[in-house]
């Protein structure tokens, strides 16, 4: 960690190691007592809030999975995420290629190629239709794994946090707009896609989560490569397993898109640039919910304050832990708090 007073103090940090934690919250660190005193004029307003967030960290780290044991140290891999993927034998394979810093960059890709391989046995991944439709709203990874008949040592949650978070956001939005229940079409504006642009096949799981519903997702963000701007991706099957005799292989090569349940359209740029004023006004007047996600509670707090200052209204959906957050912690955090992709959700 860097010293929290870096940039505020005239003197450079001592030794470059910030190992002196704040005694009040334990969330920030300093290189020296002098720098801690300098930073207090900034930190005193946030210290109590940080302390409350630190009391939640054990709950954030609780997952039912058995694939999360720390792998043995190995200096051959440049990051902990790379080492984790290697420990489960999925480093640089199929859908997992973009999960670490070794993965391909999105921008150089000229054409869209949906990687559709889990590189896992059929018993470890959702490569086919579920045995039964969802009988009640799923509220945890345990419930999802049980519904999909997956063992808890399957690592698919690492990638499925994208579609499962969307599923959870829809469930939250229904508490605000129940009139949208039972519709056969679901339209979602998805802002700021990055790494998931190389994991689009994972969104095929929405077919199982919303049976008999046509799902249209507009992915809008500056990370969409110019060459892919305006592309439409039809997902008519689930990502395949590694079993050659599995039924999921029978749909490969099919050009019949009549059964497509998930359609993705890519837009390069910021939402306020690509979405017309007429559409934005229609969204506001009809009260369509807007759900946000963030990687840690403090980031969610700052974002919610910004939203409320603009709208003049409190959040309709308060900040809460996303039960379908990614189970592998992010690296290089700014706080002594475990941060997970899509960790918190809130909305208006």
Short mmCIF file of C-alpha atoms in Angstrom, two decimals:
data_model
loop_
_atom_site.label_atom_id
_atom_site.label_comp_id
_atom_site.label_asym_id
_atom_site.label_seq_id
_atom_site.Cartn_x
_atom_site.Cartn_y
_atom_site.Cartn_z
CA UNK A 1 0.00 0.00 0.00
CA UNK A 2 0.98 3.60 -0.53
CA UNK A 3 1.01 6.13 2.27
CA UNK A 4 -2.41 7.79 2.50
CA UNK A 5 -0.70 11.18 2.88
CA UNK A 6 1.19 10.88 -0.38
CA UNK A 7 0.73 14.10 -2.31
CA UNK A 8 -0.34 16.09 0.76
CA UNK A 9 2.98 16.18 2.57
CA UNK A 10 5.94 18.21 1.34
CA UNK A 11 8.39 15.59 2.59
CA UNK A 12 8.67 12.36 0.58
CA UNK A 13 7.51 9.12 2.15
CA UNK A 14 10.04 7.44 4.39
CA UNK A 15 11.27 4.16 2.97
CA UNK A 16 8.35 3.77 0.61
CA UNK A 17 6.62 1.30 2.94
CA UNK A 18 3.30 2.28 4.54
CA UNK A 19 2.98 -0.15 7.44
CA UNK A 20 1.56 2.20 10.08
CA UNK A 21 -2.21 1.69 10.10
CA UNK A 22 -4.74 4.16 11.41
CA UNK A 23 -5.68 3.06 14.92
CA UNK A 24 -9.26 4.21 14.50
CA UNK A 25 -10.32 2.38 11.35
CA UNK A 26 -7.40 0.23 10.27
CA UNK A 27 -8.33 0.89 6.65
CA UNK A 28 -5.52 3.27 5.67
CA UNK A 29 -1.79 3.24 6.36
CA UNK A 30 1.09 5.68 6.61
CA UNK A 31 4.84 5.64 6.26
CA UNK A 32 5.37 7.71 9.41
CA UNK A 33 3.60 9.40 12.31
CA UNK A 34 4.32 12.80 10.75
CA UNK A 35 2.44 11.88 7.59
CA UNK A 36 -0.40 10.43 9.64
CA UNK A 37 -0.81 13.73 11.48
CA UNK A 38 -0.77 15.66 8.20
CA UNK A 39 -3.45 13.41 6.71
CA UNK A 40 -5.75 13.59 9.74
CA UNK A 41 -7.43 16.80 8.54
CA UNK A 42 -8.66 14.80 5.55
CA UNK A 43 -9.15 11.45 7.23
CA UNK A 44 -11.06 12.58 10.34
CA UNK A 45 -14.31 12.93 8.37
CA UNK A 46 -14.08 9.43 6.93
CA UNK A 47 -12.40 7.47 9.71
CA UNK A 48 -15.62 6.42 11.47
CA UNK A 49 -17.20 5.41 8.16
CA UNK A 50 -14.14 3.37 7.24
CA UNK A 51 -14.25 1.68 10.65
CA UNK A 52 -17.85 0.61 10.05
CA UNK A 53 -16.89 -0.74 6.63
CA UNK A 54 -14.00 -2.68 8.13
CA UNK A 55 -16.45 -4.41 10.45
CA UNK A 56 -18.09 -5.90 7.36
CA UNK A 57 -15.00 -7.43 5.81
CA UNK A 58 -15.50 -10.92 7.21
CA UNK A 59 -18.94 -11.12 5.63
CA UNK A 60 -17.55 -9.97 2.27
CA UNK A 61 -15.01 -12.78 2.27
CA UNK A 62 -17.49 -15.55 3.05
CA UNK A 63 -18.08 -17.81 0.06
CA UNK A 64 -19.20 -21.44 -0.03
CA UNK A 65 -16.65 -22.50 -2.63
CA UNK A 66 -13.85 -24.98 -2.12
CA UNK A 67 -11.69 -23.79 -5.04
CA UNK A 68 -10.58 -20.64 -3.18
CA UNK A 69 -7.73 -22.16 -1.15
CA UNK A 70 -4.61 -20.00 -1.67
CA UNK A 71 -2.32 -21.67 -4.23
CA UNK A 72 1.31 -22.36 -3.42
CA UNK A 73 3.69 -19.52 -4.25
CA UNK A 74 5.08 -19.67 -7.77
CA UNK A 75 7.33 -16.97 -9.21
CA UNK A 76 6.62 -18.02 -12.81
CA UNK A 77 3.34 -16.08 -12.87
CA UNK A 78 3.16 -12.26 -12.83
CA UNK A 79 0.10 -11.87 -10.59
CA UNK A 80 -1.92 -13.63 -7.92
CA UNK A 81 -4.82 -13.95 -10.36
CA UNK A 82 -2.57 -15.73 -12.87
CA UNK A 83 -1.36 -18.04 -10.12
CA UNK A 84 -4.92 -18.77 -9.03
CA UNK A 85 -5.97 -19.67 -12.58
CA UNK A 86 -2.94 -21.90 -12.97
CA UNK A 87 -3.80 -23.67 -9.70
CA UNK A 88 -7.18 -24.68 -11.16
CA UNK A 89 -5.56 -25.47 -14.55
CA UNK A 90 -7.42 -22.75 -16.45
CA UNK A 91 -4.72 -20.16 -17.03
CA UNK A 92 -4.98 -18.78 -20.59
CA UNK A 93 -7.71 -21.22 -21.62
CA UNK A 94 -11.03 -20.54 -23.35
CA UNK A 95 -13.26 -18.05 -21.56
CA UNK A 96 -10.59 -17.61 -18.89
CA UNK A 97 -7.99 -15.98 -21.15
CA UNK A 98 -8.94 -12.42 -20.22
CA UNK A 99 -9.19 -13.07 -16.45
CA UNK A 100 -5.61 -12.05 -15.72
CA UNK A 101 -2.99 -9.59 -16.90
CA UNK A 102 -1.73 -12.16 -19.41
CA UNK A 103 -5.08 -12.00 -21.20
CA UNK A 104 -5.65 -10.39 -24.55
CA UNK A 105 -6.46 -6.70 -24.75
CA UNK A 106 -9.91 -5.89 -26.06
CA UNK A 107 -8.87 -2.96 -28.23
CA UNK A 108 -6.70 -4.74 -30.88
CA UNK A 109 -9.46 -7.17 -31.81
CA UNK A 110 -10.79 -6.36 -35.27
CA UNK A 111 -13.54 -8.92 -35.34
CA UNK A 112 -15.81 -10.30 -32.68
CA UNK A 113 -15.04 -13.86 -31.67
CA UNK A 114 -17.13 -15.17 -28.81
CA UNK A 115 -14.99 -17.58 -26.85
CA UNK A 116 -17.46 -20.31 -25.91
CA UNK A 117 -15.39 -22.91 -24.07
CA UNK A 118 -15.40 -23.47 -20.33
CA UNK A 119 -12.52 -25.95 -20.58
CA UNK A 120 -14.22 -27.88 -17.79
CA UNK A 121 -16.01 -31.21 -17.63
CA UNK A 122 -19.78 -31.09 -18.12
CA UNK A 123 -20.32 -31.86 -14.43
CA UNK A 124 -18.45 -28.67 -13.51
CA UNK A 125 -20.11 -26.08 -15.77
CA UNK A 126 -23.59 -25.02 -16.97
CA UNK A 127 -23.19 -26.05 -20.61
CA UNK A 128 -26.79 -27.18 -21.23
CA UNK A 129 -30.34 -26.42 -20.23
CA UNK A 130 -31.08 -26.69 -16.49
CA UNK A 131 -32.98 -29.73 -15.28
CA UNK A 132 -35.74 -27.50 -13.91
CA UNK A 133 -36.67 -23.83 -14.34
CA UNK A 134 -36.01 -21.42 -11.50
CA UNK A 135 -38.87 -21.99 -9.04
CA UNK A 136 -38.09 -18.97 -6.83
CA UNK A 137 -35.68 -16.06 -6.97
CA UNK A 138 -32.07 -17.13 -6.43
CA UNK A 139 -30.42 -15.18 -3.62
CA UNK A 140 -26.99 -16.77 -3.18
CA UNK A 141 -24.25 -18.67 -4.94
CA UNK A 142 -25.25 -21.77 -2.97
CA UNK A 143 -28.77 -21.57 -4.34
CA UNK A 144 -27.52 -21.09 -7.89
CA UNK A 145 -25.07 -23.99 -7.69
CA UNK A 146 -27.74 -26.25 -6.24
CA UNK A 147 -30.21 -25.28 -8.99
CA UNK A 148 -27.59 -25.91 -11.67
CA UNK A 149 -26.41 -29.16 -10.00
CA UNK A 150 -22.85 -27.91 -9.74
CA UNK A 151 -20.35 -28.95 -7.07
CA UNK A 152 -18.87 -26.19 -4.94
CA UNK A 153 -15.39 -26.90 -6.29
CA UNK A 154 -16.50 -25.67 -9.73
CA UNK A 155 -14.89 -22.25 -10.41
CA UNK A 156 -17.53 -21.01 -12.89
CA UNK A 157 -18.70 -18.31 -10.43
CA UNK A 158 -15.49 -16.42 -11.27
CA UNK A 159 -16.97 -15.66 -14.71
CA UNK A 160 -20.69 -16.00 -14.05
CA UNK A 161 -20.74 -13.04 -11.69
CA UNK A 162 -21.50 -10.90 -14.79
CA UNK A 163 -24.85 -12.52 -15.75
CA UNK A 164 -25.78 -13.39 -12.16
CA UNK A 165 -25.28 -9.77 -11.11
CA UNK A 166 -27.57 -8.71 -13.95
CA UNK A 167 -30.10 -11.27 -12.74
CA UNK A 168 -29.87 -9.89 -9.19
CA UNK A 169 -30.29 -6.30 -10.43
CA UNK A 170 -33.46 -7.29 -12.27
CA UNK A 171 -34.81 -8.86 -9.09
CA UNK A 172 -34.05 -5.65 -7.18
CA UNK A 173 -35.64 -3.49 -9.86
CA UNK A 174 -38.84 -5.52 -9.70
CA UNK A 175 -39.34 -4.32 -6.14
CA UNK A 176 -39.47 -0.80 -7.57
CA UNK A 177 -41.36 -1.49 -10.81
CA UNK A 178 -43.49 -4.64 -10.37
CA UNK A 179 -45.52 -3.71 -13.44
CA UNK A 180 -42.68 -5.09 -15.59
CA UNK A 181 -43.09 -8.64 -14.27
CA UNK A 182 -44.15 -11.31 -16.72
CA UNK A 183 -43.01 -9.49 -19.85
CA UNK A 184 -41.60 -11.58 -22.70
CA UNK A 185 -38.91 -9.01 -23.53
CA UNK A 186 -36.27 -7.56 -21.23
CA UNK A 187 -34.17 -4.58 -22.35
CA UNK A 188 -31.03 -3.69 -20.40
CA UNK A 189 -28.63 -0.79 -20.93
CA UNK A 190 -25.27 -2.02 -19.64
CA UNK A 191 -22.76 0.77 -19.07
CA UNK A 192 -18.98 0.51 -18.98
CA UNK A 193 -18.16 -3.03 -20.16
CA UNK A 194 -14.46 -3.85 -20.09
CA UNK A 195 -13.07 -7.33 -19.49
CA UNK A 196 -16.47 -8.92 -20.04
CA UNK A 197 -16.25 -7.98 -23.74
CA UNK A 198 -14.02 -11.04 -24.06
CA UNK A 199 -16.33 -13.20 -21.94
CA UNK A 200 -19.62 -12.58 -23.75
CA UNK A 201 -20.43 -16.28 -23.96
CA UNK A 202 -20.96 -16.26 -20.17
CA UNK A 203 -24.02 -14.06 -20.74
CA UNK A 204 -25.67 -17.08 -22.35
CA UNK A 205 -26.57 -18.20 -18.83
CA UNK A 206 -29.28 -15.52 -18.87
CA UNK A 207 -31.21 -17.89 -21.13
CA UNK A 208 -31.60 -20.26 -18.19
CA UNK A 209 -32.26 -17.54 -15.64
CA UNK A 210 -35.01 -15.91 -17.73
CA UNK A 211 -36.69 -18.73 -19.67
CA UNK A 212 -39.02 -17.71 -22.51
CA UNK A 213 -37.80 -14.11 -22.29
CA UNK A 214 -36.09 -12.32 -25.16
CA UNK A 215 -33.20 -10.38 -23.61
CA UNK A 216 -31.71 -7.38 -25.40
CA UNK A 217 -28.59 -5.83 -23.87
CA UNK A 218 -27.02 -2.61 -25.12
CA UNK A 219 -23.39 -2.56 -23.97
CA UNK A 220 -22.13 1.03 -24.04
CA UNK A 221 -18.65 2.14 -23.06
CA UNK A 222 -15.35 3.67 -24.21
CA UNK A 223 -13.58 0.30 -23.99
CA UNK A 224 -15.60 -1.10 -26.89
CA UNK A 225 -13.14 -1.16 -29.82
CA UNK A 226 -14.03 1.07 -32.76
CA UNK A 227 -14.00 -1.97 -35.04
CA UNK A 228 -16.75 -3.56 -32.94
CA UNK A 229 -18.93 -0.47 -32.62
CA UNK A 230 -22.48 -1.34 -33.66
CA UNK A 231 -21.94 -5.11 -33.77
CA UNK A 232 -24.80 -7.36 -32.79
CA UNK A 233 -24.05 -10.65 -31.03
CA UNK A 234 -26.69 -13.36 -30.83
CA UNK A 235 -26.17 -15.96 -28.12
CA UNK A 236 -28.26 -19.00 -28.88
CA UNK A 237 -26.43 -21.60 -26.79
CA UNK A 238 -24.49 -22.04 -23.60
CA UNK A 239 -20.71 -22.02 -23.38
CA UNK A 240 -19.46 -25.54 -24.10
CA UNK A 241 -17.75 -27.97 -21.78
CA UNK A 242 -14.67 -30.05 -22.63
CA UNK A 243 -16.52 -33.39 -22.96
CA UNK A 244 -16.52 -34.36 -26.63
CA UNK A 245 -19.68 -36.42 -26.33
CA UNK A 246 -21.72 -33.81 -24.43
CA UNK A 247 -25.00 -32.62 -25.91
CA UNK A 248 -23.75 -29.02 -25.81
CA UNK A 249 -21.61 -29.78 -28.86
CA UNK A 250 -24.67 -30.45 -31.02
CA UNK A 251 -25.48 -26.73 -31.28
CA UNK A 252 -22.04 -25.70 -32.55
CA UNK A 253 -22.12 -24.49 -36.12
CA UNK A 254 -25.87 -24.02 -36.22
CA UNK A 255 -26.93 -20.95 -38.18
CA UNK A 256 -30.52 -21.07 -37.01
CA UNK A 257 -30.89 -18.12 -34.67
CA UNK A 258 -34.65 -18.43 -34.26
CA UNK A 259 -34.12 -19.69 -30.70
CA UNK A 260 -31.85 -16.80 -29.72
CA UNK A 261 -32.77 -15.59 -26.25
CA UNK A 262 -29.92 -13.12 -25.65
CA UNK A 263 -28.95 -10.35 -28.08
CA UNK A 264 -26.04 -8.04 -27.32
CA UNK A 265 -25.30 -4.81 -29.19
CA UNK A 266 -22.00 -2.99 -28.70
CA UNK A 267 -21.70 0.78 -28.66
CA UNK A 268 -18.38 2.63 -28.35
CA UNK A 269 -18.44 5.81 -26.29
CA UNK A 270 -20.05 7.20 -23.17
CA UNK A 271 -23.71 6.61 -22.48
CA UNK A 272 -24.58 10.32 -22.46
CA UNK A 273 -23.04 10.58 -25.93
CA UNK A 274 -24.59 7.51 -27.53
CA UNK A 275 -28.03 7.59 -25.91
CA UNK A 276 -30.36 10.24 -27.34
CA UNK A 277 -31.88 12.92 -25.11
CA UNK A 278 -35.35 11.68 -26.08
CA UNK A 279 -34.56 8.18 -24.82
CA UNK A 280 -33.01 9.46 -21.61
CA UNK A 281 -36.08 11.62 -20.92
CA UNK A 282 -38.35 8.65 -21.58
CA UNK A 283 -36.35 6.54 -19.13
CA UNK A 284 -36.63 9.27 -16.48
CA UNK A 285 -40.36 9.86 -16.94
CA UNK A 286 -41.31 6.20 -16.89
CA UNK A 287 -39.26 5.57 -13.76
CA UNK A 288 -37.11 2.80 -15.21
CA UNK A 289 -34.72 1.70 -12.44
CA UNK A 290 -31.00 2.41 -12.64
CA UNK A 291 -28.83 -0.07 -10.73
CA UNK A 292 -25.14 0.54 -10.07
CA UNK A 293 -22.36 -1.77 -8.90
CA UNK A 294 -19.00 -1.00 -7.35
CA UNK A 295 -16.00 -2.94 -6.10
CA UNK A 296 -15.97 -1.75 -2.48
CA UNK A 297 -18.31 -0.10 0.01
CA UNK A 298 -16.45 3.22 0.09
CA UNK A 299 -16.59 3.55 -3.70
CA UNK A 300 -20.31 2.80 -3.56
CA UNK A 301 -20.78 5.41 -0.82
CA UNK A 302 -19.02 8.13 -2.83
CA UNK A 303 -20.97 7.24 -5.96
CA UNK A 304 -24.29 7.27 -4.11
CA UNK A 305 -23.53 10.72 -2.66
CA UNK A 306 -22.79 11.99 -6.15
CA UNK A 307 -26.06 10.52 -7.51
CA UNK A 308 -28.16 11.95 -4.68
CA UNK A 309 -26.57 15.39 -5.08
CA UNK A 310 -27.58 15.43 -8.74
CA UNK A 311 -31.07 13.96 -8.39
CA UNK A 312 -31.92 15.63 -5.08
CA UNK A 313 -33.40 12.33 -3.91
CA UNK A 314 -32.18 9.47 -1.72
CA UNK A 315 -31.46 6.08 -3.21
CA UNK A 316 -34.49 3.85 -3.67
CA UNK A 317 -32.26 0.79 -3.47
CA UNK A 318 -29.76 1.33 -0.62
CA UNK A 319 -26.16 0.12 -0.78
CA UNK A 320 -26.07 -3.61 -0.15
CA UNK A 321 -23.76 -6.55 -0.68
CA UNK A 322 -24.22 -8.31 -4.00
CA UNK A 323 -24.67 -12.04 -3.24
CA UNK A 324 -23.29 -12.79 -6.71
CA UNK A 325 -20.07 -10.77 -6.44
CA UNK A 326 -16.97 -12.31 -7.97
CA UNK A 327 -15.42 -14.64 -5.37
CA UNK A 328 -11.79 -13.79 -6.18
CA UNK A 329 -10.57 -10.54 -4.60
CA UNK A 330 -9.21 -7.75 -6.76
CA UNK A 331 -5.50 -7.00 -6.60
CA UNK A 332 -3.73 -3.74 -5.71
CA UNK A 333 -6.43 -2.34 -3.46
CA UNK A 334 -6.14 1.17 -2.05
CA UNK A 335 -7.62 0.11 1.30
CA UNK A 336 -7.05 -2.78 3.70
CA UNK A 337 -10.45 -4.12 2.67
CA UNK A 338 -11.05 -7.10 0.37
CA UNK A 339 -12.53 -5.76 -2.87
CA UNK A 340 -14.50 -7.89 -5.31
CA UNK A 341 -15.84 -7.09 -8.74
CA UNK A 342 -19.54 -6.20 -8.55
CA UNK A 343 -19.29 -6.37 -4.75
CA UNK A 344 -21.98 -3.79 -3.88
CA UNK A 345 -25.21 -2.80 -5.61
CA UNK A 346 -27.41 0.27 -5.17
CA UNK A 347 -29.88 2.13 -7.30
CA UNK A 348 -32.55 4.68 -7.91
#
